[in-house]
mmCIF file of C-alpha atoms and ligand atoms in Angstrom:
data_model
loop_
_atom_site.group_PDB
_atom_site.id
_atom_site.type_symbol
_atom_site.label_atom_id
_atom_site.label_comp_id
_atom_site.label_asym_id
_atom_site.label_seq_id
_atom_site.Cartn_x
_atom_site.Cartn_y
_atom_site.Cartn_z
ATOM 1 C CA MET M 320 102.211 138.525 106.406
ATOM 2 C CA SER M 321 100.943 135.116 105.118
ATOM 3 C CA THR M 322 102.744 132.095 105.940
ATOM 4 C CA VAL M 323 104.366 129.333 103.880
ATOM 5 C CA PRO M 324 102.769 126.067 104.892
ATOM 6 C CA PHE M 325 104.820 122.763 104.910
ATOM 7 C CA ASN M 326 102.246 121.217 102.808
ATOM 8 C CA VAL M 327 99.392 121.725 100.898
ATOM 9 C CA THR M 328 97.422 118.729 99.434
ATOM 10 C CA THR M 329 96.083 119.168 96.093
ATOM 11 C CA PHE M 330 93.087 117.184 94.571
ATOM 12 C CA ALA M 331 92.411 116.682 90.753
ATOM 13 C CA GLY M 332 89.355 118.377 89.462
ATOM 14 C CA GLU M 333 87.429 114.923 88.882
ATOM 15 C CA ALA M 334 87.890 113.740 92.508
ATOM 16 C CA SER M 335 84.900 115.279 93.719
ATOM 17 C CA ASP M 336 82.632 114.387 91.339
ATOM 18 C CA ALA M 337 83.859 110.706 91.390
ATOM 19 C CA VAL M 338 83.262 110.730 95.212
ATOM 20 C CA VAL M 339 79.573 111.788 94.579
ATOM 21 C CA LYS M 340 79.368 109.271 92.195
ATOM 22 C CA VAL M 341 80.216 106.592 94.586
ATOM 23 C CA LEU M 342 78.095 107.846 97.069
ATOM 24 C CA ASP M 343 74.847 107.834 94.662
ATOM 25 C CA SER M 344 76.000 104.206 93.824
ATOM 26 C CA GLY M 345 74.864 102.538 97.068
ATOM 27 C CA TRP M 346 78.207 100.874 97.718
ATOM 28 C CA VAL M 347 80.723 102.747 99.392
ATOM 29 C CA THR M 348 83.132 99.904 100.890
ATOM 30 C CA THR M 349 85.502 98.002 99.042
ATOM 31 C CA GLY M 350 84.024 97.021 95.452
ATOM 32 C CA PRO M 351 84.576 97.816 91.880
ATOM 33 C CA GLN M 352 86.336 101.414 92.256
ATOM 34 C CA THR M 353 89.183 99.630 94.392
ATOM 35 C CA ALA M 354 89.579 96.883 91.873
ATOM 36 C CA GLY M 355 89.782 99.667 89.470
ATOM 37 C CA PHE M 356 92.194 101.914 91.423
ATOM 38 C CA GLU M 357 94.286 98.667 91.922
ATOM 39 C CA GLN M 358 94.432 97.957 88.017
ATOM 40 C CA ASP M 359 95.102 101.830 87.478
ATOM 41 C CA PHE M 360 98.009 101.764 90.120
ATOM 42 C CA ALA M 361 99.591 98.871 88.851
ATOM 43 C CA ASP M 362 99.688 100.047 85.155
ATOM 44 C CA HIS M 363 101.124 103.381 86.608
ATOM 45 C CA LEU M 364 104.043 101.517 88.287
ATOM 46 C CA GLY M 365 104.183 98.720 85.787
ATOM 47 C CA ALA M 366 103.790 96.140 88.393
ATOM 48 C CA ALA M 367 102.029 92.744 88.068
ATOM 49 C CA HIS M 368 99.680 93.017 91.157
ATOM 50 C CA VAL M 369 98.333 95.666 93.399
ATOM 51 C CA VAL M 370 96.292 95.323 96.356
ATOM 52 C CA ALA M 371 94.967 98.379 97.766
ATOM 53 C CA VAL M 372 94.945 98.825 101.846
ATOM 54 C CA ALA M 373 93.832 101.189 104.619
ATOM 55 C CA SER M 374 97.516 102.845 104.971
ATOM 56 C CA CYS M 375 101.107 102.004 104.331
ATOM 57 C CA THR M 376 101.498 101.122 108.024
ATOM 58 C CA THR M 377 99.057 98.401 107.481
ATOM 59 C CA ALA M 378 100.708 97.269 104.300
ATOM 60 C CA LEU M 379 104.047 96.930 105.912
ATOM 61 C CA GLU M 380 102.426 94.654 108.770
ATOM 62 C CA LEU M 381 100.395 92.604 106.463
ATOM 63 C CA CYS M 382 103.662 92.036 104.138
ATOM 64 C CA LEU M 383 105.825 91.270 107.498
ATOM 65 C CA ARG M 384 102.948 88.715 108.353
ATOM 66 C CA ALA M 385 102.374 87.111 105.167
ATOM 67 C CA LEU M 386 106.253 86.290 105.195
ATOM 68 C CA ASP M 387 105.376 83.778 107.941
ATOM 69 C CA LEU M 388 108.697 84.384 109.796
ATOM 70 C CA PRO M 389 108.972 82.483 112.981
ATOM 71 C CA PRO M 390 107.819 84.691 116.032
ATOM 72 C CA GLY M 391 110.493 87.160 117.132
ATOM 73 C CA SER M 392 112.536 86.951 113.866
ATOM 74 C CA PRO M 393 115.183 89.695 113.481
ATOM 75 C CA VAL M 394 114.105 92.314 110.950
ATOM 76 C CA LEU M 395 116.474 94.899 109.375
ATOM 77 C CA THR M 396 115.372 98.425 109.450
ATOM 78 C CA PRO M 397 116.784 101.968 109.046
ATOM 79 C CA SER M 398 116.695 103.909 112.252
ATOM 80 C CA LEU M 399 116.116 106.970 110.139
ATOM 81 C CA THR M 400 112.449 106.201 109.460
ATOM 82 C CA PHE M 401 108.788 106.861 110.199
ATOM 83 C CA CYS M 402 107.734 105.466 113.690
ATOM 84 C CA GLY M 403 104.612 103.429 111.762
ATOM 85 C CA ALA M 404 107.500 101.339 109.940
ATOM 86 C CA ILE M 405 109.098 100.358 113.344
ATOM 87 C CA ASN M 406 105.632 99.582 114.794
ATOM 88 C CA ALA M 407 104.931 97.337 111.835
ATOM 89 C CA ILE M 408 107.637 95.104 112.820
ATOM 90 C CA LEU M 409 106.722 94.909 116.279
ATOM 91 C CA HIS M 410 103.097 94.291 115.510
ATOM 92 C CA ALA M 411 103.965 91.442 113.342
ATOM 93 C CA GLY M 412 105.565 89.993 116.294
ATOM 94 C CA HIS M 413 109.404 90.432 114.846
ATOM 95 C CA ARG M 414 112.374 92.288 116.366
ATOM 96 C CA PRO M 415 113.573 95.511 114.674
ATOM 97 C CA VAL M 416 117.338 95.466 114.117
ATOM 98 C CA LEU M 417 118.574 99.061 113.646
ATOM 99 C CA VAL M 418 120.621 99.889 110.494
ATOM 100 C CA ASP M 419 122.792 103.153 110.253
ATOM 101 C CA ILE M 420 122.760 105.264 107.090
ATOM 102 C CA ASP M 421 125.064 106.589 104.631
ATOM 103 C CA GLU M 422 125.234 110.413 105.138
ATOM 104 C CA ASP M 423 125.301 110.995 101.513
ATOM 105 C CA THR M 424 121.794 109.125 100.536
ATOM 106 C CA LEU M 425 120.238 109.097 103.820
ATOM 107 C CA VAL M 426 119.422 105.737 103.654
ATOM 108 C CA PRO M 427 121.328 102.478 104.617
ATOM 109 C CA GLY M 428 124.116 101.474 102.119
ATOM 110 C CA PRO M 429 125.470 98.091 101.393
ATOM 111 C CA GLU M 430 128.274 98.861 104.060
ATOM 112 C CA THR M 431 125.735 99.381 106.645
ATOM 113 C CA VAL M 432 123.412 96.770 105.885
ATOM 114 C CA ALA M 433 126.309 93.958 105.725
ATOM 115 C CA ALA M 434 127.647 95.552 109.181
ATOM 116 C CA ALA M 435 124.007 95.117 110.595
ATOM 117 C CA ALA M 436 123.704 91.497 109.118
ATOM 118 C CA ALA M 437 126.786 90.654 110.429
ATOM 119 C CA ARG M 438 125.908 91.608 113.942
ATOM 120 C CA VAL M 439 122.302 89.808 113.780
ATOM 121 C CA ARG M 440 121.658 87.406 111.029
ATOM 122 C CA PRO M 441 118.431 88.647 109.876
ATOM 123 C CA ALA M 442 115.270 86.946 108.872
ATOM 124 C CA ALA M 443 113.866 89.827 106.535
ATOM 125 C CA MET M 444 114.670 93.548 105.793
ATOM 126 C CA VAL M 445 112.706 96.496 105.437
ATOM 127 C CA VAL M 446 114.130 99.262 103.156
ATOM 128 C CA GLN M 447 112.902 102.912 102.785
ATOM 129 C CA ASN M 448 113.156 105.259 99.662
ATOM 130 C CA GLN M 449 114.001 108.133 101.855
ATOM 131 C CA GLY M 450 112.296 111.624 100.446
ATOM 132 C CA GLY M 451 111.781 109.896 97.181
ATOM 133 C CA TYR M 452 115.491 108.461 96.570
ATOM 134 C CA PRO M 453 115.009 105.103 95.167
ATOM 135 C CA VAL M 454 117.031 102.500 96.897
ATOM 136 C CA ASP M 455 118.930 99.610 95.078
ATOM 137 C CA VAL M 456 116.921 96.599 96.344
ATOM 138 C CA PRO M 457 118.798 93.902 94.657
ATOM 139 C CA ALA M 458 122.336 95.485 96.160
ATOM 140 C CA LEU M 459 120.858 95.922 99.661
ATOM 141 C CA ALA M 460 119.479 92.364 99.638
ATOM 142 C CA ALA M 461 122.574 90.866 98.691
ATOM 143 C CA ALA M 462 124.600 92.775 101.393
ATOM 144 C CA ALA M 463 121.823 91.480 104.021
ATOM 145 C CA GLY M 464 122.512 87.887 102.571
ATOM 146 C CA LEU M 465 118.683 87.876 101.933
ATOM 147 C CA ASP M 466 116.423 86.686 99.039
ATOM 148 C CA ARG M 467 114.428 89.284 97.299
ATOM 149 C CA THR M 468 111.302 87.469 98.849
ATOM 150 C CA ARG M 469 112.446 88.337 102.187
ATOM 151 C CA VAL M 470 112.762 92.335 101.555
ATOM 152 C CA VAL M 471 109.563 94.542 101.948
ATOM 153 C CA GLU M 472 110.090 97.919 100.889
ATOM 154 C CA ASP M 473 108.593 101.068 102.752
ATOM 155 C CA ALA M 474 107.833 102.852 99.262
ATOM 156 C CA ALA M 475 105.558 105.556 101.107
ATOM 157 C CA HIS M 476 107.752 108.068 99.422
ATOM 158 C CA GLY M 477 107.977 105.945 96.261
ATOM 159 C CA PRO M 478 105.658 107.207 93.738
ATOM 160 C CA GLY M 479 107.391 109.080 90.988
ATOM 161 C CA ALA M 480 110.785 107.284 91.602
ATOM 162 C CA GLY M 481 112.642 104.604 89.770
ATOM 163 C CA ARG M 482 115.882 103.208 88.740
ATOM 164 C CA ASP M 483 116.941 102.620 85.244
ATOM 165 C CA GLY M 484 113.754 103.304 83.863
ATOM 166 C CA ARG M 485 111.565 101.087 86.016
ATOM 167 C CA HIS M 486 109.247 102.263 88.695
ATOM 168 C CA VAL M 487 109.841 101.631 92.561
ATOM 169 C CA GLY M 488 107.564 98.766 92.983
ATOM 170 C CA ALA M 489 107.577 97.518 89.273
ATOM 171 C CA ASP M 490 109.759 94.602 89.909
ATOM 172 C CA SER M 491 109.348 94.225 93.598
ATOM 173 C CA PHE M 492 108.318 91.167 95.765
ATOM 174 C CA ALA M 493 106.470 93.637 98.275
ATOM 175 C CA ALA M 494 106.511 97.377 97.949
ATOM 176 C CA CYS M 495 104.216 99.244 100.420
ATOM 177 C CA PHE M 496 102.943 102.917 99.321
ATOM 178 C CA SER M 497 101.148 105.520 101.238
ATOM 179 C CA PHE M 498 98.380 107.819 100.054
ATOM 180 C CA TYR M 499 98.440 109.618 103.253
ATOM 181 C CA ALA M 500 97.405 113.532 102.754
ATOM 182 C CA THR M 501 101.086 114.807 102.483
ATOM 183 C CA LYS M 502 102.384 112.072 100.172
ATOM 184 C CA ASN M 503 103.035 112.583 96.317
ATOM 185 C CA MET M 504 99.897 110.613 95.677
ATOM 186 C CA PRO M 505 97.371 111.925 98.307
ATOM 187 C CA ILE M 506 94.309 110.437 98.991
ATOM 188 C CA GLY M 507 93.722 111.633 102.343
ATOM 189 C CA GLU M 508 94.370 107.864 103.881
ATOM 190 C CA GLY M 509 95.166 104.647 101.896
ATOM 191 C CA GLY M 510 98.038 102.633 100.941
ATOM 192 C CA ALA M 511 98.825 99.830 98.628
ATOM 193 C CA VAL M 512 100.938 96.565 98.307
ATOM 194 C CA ALA M 513 102.685 95.943 94.918
ATOM 195 C CA THR M 514 104.050 92.550 93.950
ATOM 196 C CA SER M 515 105.587 90.521 91.084
ATOM 197 C CA ASP M 516 103.909 87.156 93.058
ATOM 198 C CA GLN M 517 100.531 86.288 92.159
ATOM 199 C CA ASP M 518 100.601 84.082 95.377
ATOM 200 C CA PHE M 519 101.917 86.707 97.754
ATOM 201 C CA ALA M 520 99.065 89.320 96.219
ATOM 202 C CA ASP M 521 96.015 86.689 97.198
ATOM 203 C CA ARG M 522 97.345 86.241 100.661
ATOM 204 C CA ILE M 523 97.670 90.121 101.093
ATOM 205 C CA ARG M 524 94.207 90.174 99.603
ATOM 206 C CA ALA M 525 92.652 88.077 101.806
ATOM 207 C CA MET M 526 94.556 89.314 105.211
ATOM 208 C CA ARG M 527 93.476 92.774 104.429
ATOM 209 C CA LEU M 528 90.110 91.667 105.239
ATOM 210 C CA HIS M 529 90.160 89.520 108.448
ATOM 211 C CA GLY M 530 91.391 86.666 106.478
ATOM 212 C CA MET M 531 88.264 86.049 104.626
ATOM 213 C CA SER M 532 88.231 83.854 101.427
ATOM 214 C CA LYS M 533 85.903 86.169 99.600
ATOM 215 C CA ASP M 534 85.295 90.017 100.214
ATOM 216 C CA SER M 535 81.777 91.045 100.962
ATOM 217 C CA TRP M 536 81.512 92.895 97.410
ATOM 218 C CA ARG M 537 81.884 89.493 95.627
ATOM 219 C CA ARG M 538 79.355 87.486 97.911
ATOM 220 C CA TYR M 539 76.967 90.247 97.277
ATOM 221 C CA LEU M 540 77.063 90.038 93.286
ATOM 222 C CA PRO M 541 74.473 88.115 91.612
ATOM 223 C CA GLY M 542 75.058 84.556 92.023
ATOM 224 C CA GLY M 543 77.417 85.186 94.706
ATOM 225 C CA SER M 544 77.427 82.776 97.785
ATOM 226 C CA TRP M 545 76.995 83.928 101.287
ATOM 227 C CA ARG M 546 79.722 81.107 102.409
ATOM 228 C CA TYR M 547 83.298 81.843 103.012
ATOM 229 C CA ASP M 548 86.244 80.562 105.137
ATOM 230 C CA VAL M 549 88.881 82.011 107.378
ATOM 231 C CA ARG M 550 91.889 80.465 106.210
ATOM 232 C CA THR M 551 94.399 82.753 108.141
ATOM 233 C CA VAL M 552 94.195 85.504 110.772
ATOM 234 C CA GLY M 553 93.845 88.796 109.223
ATOM 235 C CA LEU M 554 93.635 92.307 109.747
ATOM 236 C CA LYS M 555 90.578 94.952 109.146
ATOM 237 C CA ALA M 556 92.834 97.013 106.630
ATOM 238 C CA ASN M 557 90.857 97.115 103.427
ATOM 239 C CA MET M 558 90.514 100.227 101.188
ATOM 240 C CA THR M 559 86.987 101.941 100.487
ATOM 241 C CA ASP M 560 85.582 102.762 97.183
ATOM 242 C CA ILE M 561 85.343 106.534 98.077
ATOM 243 C CA GLN M 562 88.921 106.515 98.786
ATOM 244 C CA ALA M 563 89.721 104.455 95.626
ATOM 245 C CA ALA M 564 87.593 106.905 93.467
ATOM 246 C CA ILE M 565 89.663 109.615 94.759
ATOM 247 C CA GLY M 566 92.951 107.959 93.964
ATOM 248 C CA ARG M 567 91.811 107.072 90.332
ATOM 249 C CA ALA M 568 91.385 111.106 90.079
ATOM 250 C CA GLN M 569 94.497 111.878 91.415
ATOM 251 C CA LEU M 570 96.644 109.353 89.386
ATOM 252 C CA THR M 571 95.585 111.167 86.215
ATOM 253 C CA VAL M 572 97.373 114.362 87.484
ATOM 254 C CA LEU M 573 100.395 112.483 89.261
ATOM 255 C CA PRO M 574 102.954 112.723 86.156
ATOM 256 C CA GLU M 575 102.190 116.559 86.115
ATOM 257 C CA TRP M 576 102.625 116.879 89.658
ATOM 258 C CA GLN M 577 105.827 114.985 89.633
ATOM 259 C CA ARG M 578 107.201 117.135 86.969
ATOM 260 C CA ARG M 579 106.377 120.122 88.938
ATOM 261 C CA ARG M 580 108.200 118.744 91.970
ATOM 262 C CA GLY M 581 111.272 118.355 89.870
ATOM 263 C CA GLU M 582 111.328 121.649 88.739
ATOM 264 C CA LEU M 583 110.968 123.222 92.157
ATOM 265 C CA ALA M 584 113.725 120.916 93.283
ATOM 266 C CA ALA M 585 115.797 122.256 90.658
ATOM 267 C CA ARG M 586 114.872 125.916 91.660
ATOM 268 C CA TYR M 587 115.933 124.906 95.271
ATOM 269 C CA ASP M 588 119.306 123.817 94.240
ATOM 270 C CA ALA M 589 119.783 127.104 92.246
ATOM 271 C CA LEU M 590 118.263 129.492 95.226
ATOM 272 C CA LEU M 591 120.309 128.053 97.725
ATOM 273 C CA ALA M 592 123.844 127.162 96.379
ATOM 274 C CA GLY M 593 126.715 128.422 98.026
ATOM 275 C CA LEU M 594 124.987 129.192 101.552
ATOM 276 C CA PRO M 595 127.626 128.621 104.358
ATOM 277 C CA GLY M 596 127.057 125.505 106.493
ATOM 278 C CA LEU M 597 124.461 124.255 104.098
ATOM 279 C CA VAL M 598 124.392 120.748 102.553
ATOM 280 C CA LEU M 599 121.968 120.125 99.334
ATOM 281 C CA PRO M 600 120.350 116.881 98.461
ATOM 282 C CA GLN M 601 122.515 114.524 96.710
ATOM 283 C CA ARG M 602 122.399 115.004 92.757
ATOM 284 C CA GLY M 603 123.354 113.457 89.497
ATOM 285 C CA LEU M 604 123.338 109.876 90.560
ATOM 286 C CA ASP M 605 123.359 107.359 87.518
ATOM 287 C CA GLY M 606 120.036 105.916 86.511
ATOM 288 C CA VAL M 607 118.134 107.414 89.511
ATOM 289 C CA GLN M 608 114.904 109.158 88.981
ATOM 290 C CA HIS M 609 114.294 111.156 92.337
ATOM 291 C CA ALA M 610 110.781 111.376 93.107
ATOM 292 C CA TRP M 611 111.297 114.519 95.314
ATOM 293 C CA HIS M 612 108.655 113.638 97.748
ATOM 294 C CA LEU M 613 110.848 115.779 100.321
ATOM 295 C CA TYR M 614 113.561 118.302 99.621
ATOM 296 C CA GLN M 615 115.845 117.551 102.475
ATOM 297 C CA VAL M 616 119.016 119.645 103.573
ATOM 298 C CA ARG M 617 121.543 119.587 106.359
ATOM 299 C CA VAL M 618 121.923 122.622 108.414
ATOM 300 C CA PRO M 619 124.029 123.537 111.731
ATOM 301 C CA ASP M 620 121.915 124.632 114.714
ATOM 302 C CA ARG M 621 118.806 123.179 113.241
ATOM 303 C CA ASP M 622 116.532 123.483 116.056
ATOM 304 C CA ALA M 623 117.271 127.331 116.251
ATOM 305 C CA ILE M 624 117.101 127.817 112.618
ATOM 306 C CA ILE M 625 113.430 126.007 112.662
ATOM 307 C CA ALA M 626 112.441 128.542 115.097
ATOM 308 C CA GLU M 627 114.044 131.299 112.966
ATOM 309 C CA LEU M 628 111.949 130.017 109.871
ATOM 310 C CA ASP M 629 108.846 129.641 111.672
ATOM 311 C CA ALA M 630 109.143 133.248 112.824
ATOM 312 C CA ALA M 631 109.695 134.520 109.423
ATOM 313 C CA GLY M 632 106.385 132.715 108.265
ATOM 314 C CA VAL M 633 108.173 129.736 106.968
ATOM 315 C CA SER M 634 106.809 126.195 107.838
ATOM 316 C CA THR M 635 109.299 123.156 107.860
ATOM 317 C CA SER M 636 109.508 119.738 109.123
ATOM 318 C CA VAL M 637 112.215 116.998 110.229
ATOM 319 C CA HIS M 638 112.160 113.669 108.631
ATOM 320 C CA PHE M 639 112.500 111.976 110.835
ATOM 321 C CA ILE M 640 113.672 111.871 114.430
ATOM 322 C CA PRO M 641 115.591 108.609 114.438
ATOM 323 C CA ALA M 642 113.596 105.912 115.836
ATOM 324 C CA ASN M 643 116.637 105.067 118.312
ATOM 325 C CA GLN M 644 115.816 108.247 120.182
ATOM 326 C CA MET M 645 112.091 107.277 120.834
ATOM 327 C CA THR M 646 111.090 106.377 124.364
ATOM 328 C CA ALA M 647 109.211 103.112 123.458
ATOM 329 C CA TYR M 648 112.070 101.738 121.241
ATOM 330 C CA ARG M 649 114.723 102.603 123.868
ATOM 331 C CA GLU M 650 112.709 100.545 126.111
ATOM 332 C CA ILE M 651 111.813 97.640 123.843
ATOM 333 C CA LEU M 652 115.235 97.303 122.108
ATOM 334 C CA GLY M 653 117.588 98.717 124.753
ATOM 335 C CA ALA M 654 120.368 101.103 125.100
ATOM 336 C CA GLU M 655 123.082 99.108 123.310
ATOM 337 C CA GLU M 656 120.789 98.641 119.960
ATOM 338 C CA CYS M 657 119.930 102.092 120.122
ATOM 339 C CA GLY M 658 123.451 103.118 120.360
ATOM 340 C CA SER M 659 124.316 101.366 117.308
ATOM 341 C CA VAL M 660 123.571 104.179 114.831
ATOM 342 C CA PRO M 661 125.964 106.980 115.172
ATOM 343 C CA VAL M 662 125.800 108.456 111.685
ATOM 344 C CA THR M 663 121.915 108.552 112.141
ATOM 345 C CA ASP M 664 122.380 110.321 115.352
ATOM 346 C CA ARG M 665 124.718 112.902 113.991
ATOM 347 C CA VAL M 666 123.146 113.829 110.756
ATOM 348 C CA GLY M 667 119.727 113.382 112.276
ATOM 349 C CA GLU M 668 120.430 116.526 114.135
ATOM 350 C CA GLU M 669 120.982 118.643 111.227
ATOM 351 C CA LEU M 670 118.154 117.363 108.895
ATOM 352 C CA LEU M 671 115.379 119.918 107.795
ATOM 353 C CA SER M 672 112.698 119.379 105.021
ATOM 354 C CA LEU M 673 111.446 122.516 103.216
ATOM 355 C CA PRO M 674 108.145 123.014 101.597
ATOM 356 C CA LEU M 675 107.781 121.196 98.511
ATOM 357 C CA TYR M 676 104.398 120.320 96.720
ATOM 358 C CA PRO M 677 102.891 121.045 93.492
ATOM 359 C CA ALA M 678 100.898 123.959 94.673
ATOM 360 C CA LEU M 679 103.932 125.879 96.078
ATOM 361 C CA SER M 680 104.223 129.195 94.246
ATOM 362 C CA GLU M 681 107.566 130.470 93.027
ATOM 363 C CA ASP M 682 107.129 133.785 95.058
ATOM 364 C CA ALA M 683 106.651 131.629 98.010
ATOM 365 C CA GLN M 684 109.664 129.148 97.379
ATOM 366 C CA GLU M 685 111.758 132.438 97.237
ATOM 367 C CA ARG M 686 110.784 133.531 100.731
ATOM 368 C CA VAL M 687 111.821 130.077 101.956
ATOM 369 C CA ALA M 688 115.135 130.360 100.377
ATOM 370 C CA ALA M 689 115.410 134.131 101.373
ATOM 371 C CA ALA M 690 114.721 133.080 105.003
ATOM 372 C CA LEU M 691 116.878 130.256 105.255
ATOM 373 C CA ALA M 692 119.717 132.279 103.505
ATOM 374 C CA ALA M 693 119.233 134.868 106.308
ATOM 375 C CA ALA M 694 119.548 132.286 108.925
ATOM 376 C CA LEU M 695 122.734 130.836 107.617
ATOM 377 C CA ARG M 696 124.486 134.171 106.789
ATOM 378 C CA ALA M 697 123.950 135.111 110.299
ATOM 379 C CA ARG M 698 125.903 132.295 111.405
ATOM 380 C CA GLY M 699 128.248 131.882 108.981
HETATM 381 C C1 PLP X 1044 104.114 108.327 105.920
HETATM 382 C C2 PLP X 1044 105.267 107.126 106.025
HETATM 383 C C3 PLP X 1044 104.360 105.675 106.450
HETATM 384 C C4 PLP X 1044 103.268 105.537 106.875
HETATM 385 O O1 PLP X 1044 102.232 105.918 105.902
HETATM 386 P P1 PLP X 1044 100.591 105.537 106.284
HETATM 387 O O2 PLP X 1044 100.126 105.501 104.795
HETATM 388 O O3 PLP X 1044 100.403 107.004 106.807
HETATM 389 O O4 PLP X 1044 100.418 104.519 107.237
HETATM 390 C C5 PLP X 1044 105.508 104.936 106.540
HETATM 391 N N1 PLP X 1044 106.750 104.997 106.105
HETATM 392 C C6 PLP X 1044 107.215 106.245 105.635
HETATM 393 C C7 PLP X 1044 108.659 106.430 105.454
HETATM 394 C C8 PLP X 1044 106.439 107.276 105.568
HETATM 395 O O5 PLP X 1044 106.957 108.522 105.485
#
């Protein structure tokens, strides 16, 4: 019996030719393809500026560093998030302050953000579009008492998501995207910062390459100068032209993939409706365009159900094991901070992500649904 993988990464047909062209060109690191990808992705989002970087994790760290907060500043973050987003706050020299979730949306809502901000006055906040649900950034900024220029968006799940007809990142001060292999816009590895602010874009652009005032592509262009300055201490976090060429090919197919994700999510809704103990993703929110990066359900007895699905040839995943349950953060943040997110702890035990990707066949999807139905009916 073949198994249904949790994820299959698809590449546009043109991606391999595009890579060969870059290799043949003799210029493989950050250069003309990266500049072209930045323009293409900015056009796709409707954003003023995009800076391509090595990953979403480095994008988050670069943005947090570029805010120039005092060392050790409190930064609000969901605890139900990927560890890389917590690490970025710590590597930037700040203190993660954990925020609990609203159990319907699986992200912090205005109430939980306001409660955390009352506990510790935050200097900045990281928000996350869990599974492809676009958070209401102005509402969360207001709840935290923060200006929009102090909100960094973890938009790793953001491609394809929007609110009121505007794409996630279109109006952001700092939105960080991921092009990791399993994400909606896969390159393999890569990330980007979208910003409405020219100065912020310029700072990120310098900081992604050591803080140098000019990147090497421009220095080696005819008439380019060998001279550069280092005005700020940056990271080595640039994107290569090989990645960018793949990204440009992928962007042409992304709208079709998003349409397919939406169709498959609606099919899951229908296939799984009414099963005992199952909570399906929230639907029908006004003005919300969900990206369906993940199809996350909630089930009782989650760990045993994962094992049963696995035995039936269905691979699943969990997004996420809450940060407050991880050893390193418990040591750094302490038991009191890590005990401050009860909804995250309760709901975190029930979360289950089902296979969802453009290459998922309807037969395979029906096998997933049948296996989950069998596991739930045996209990309910
Ligand atoms: C994948 C992911 C990241 C990290 O993305 P990379 O590009 O692999 O660094 C950050 N945040 C969330 C929510 C993610 O799912």
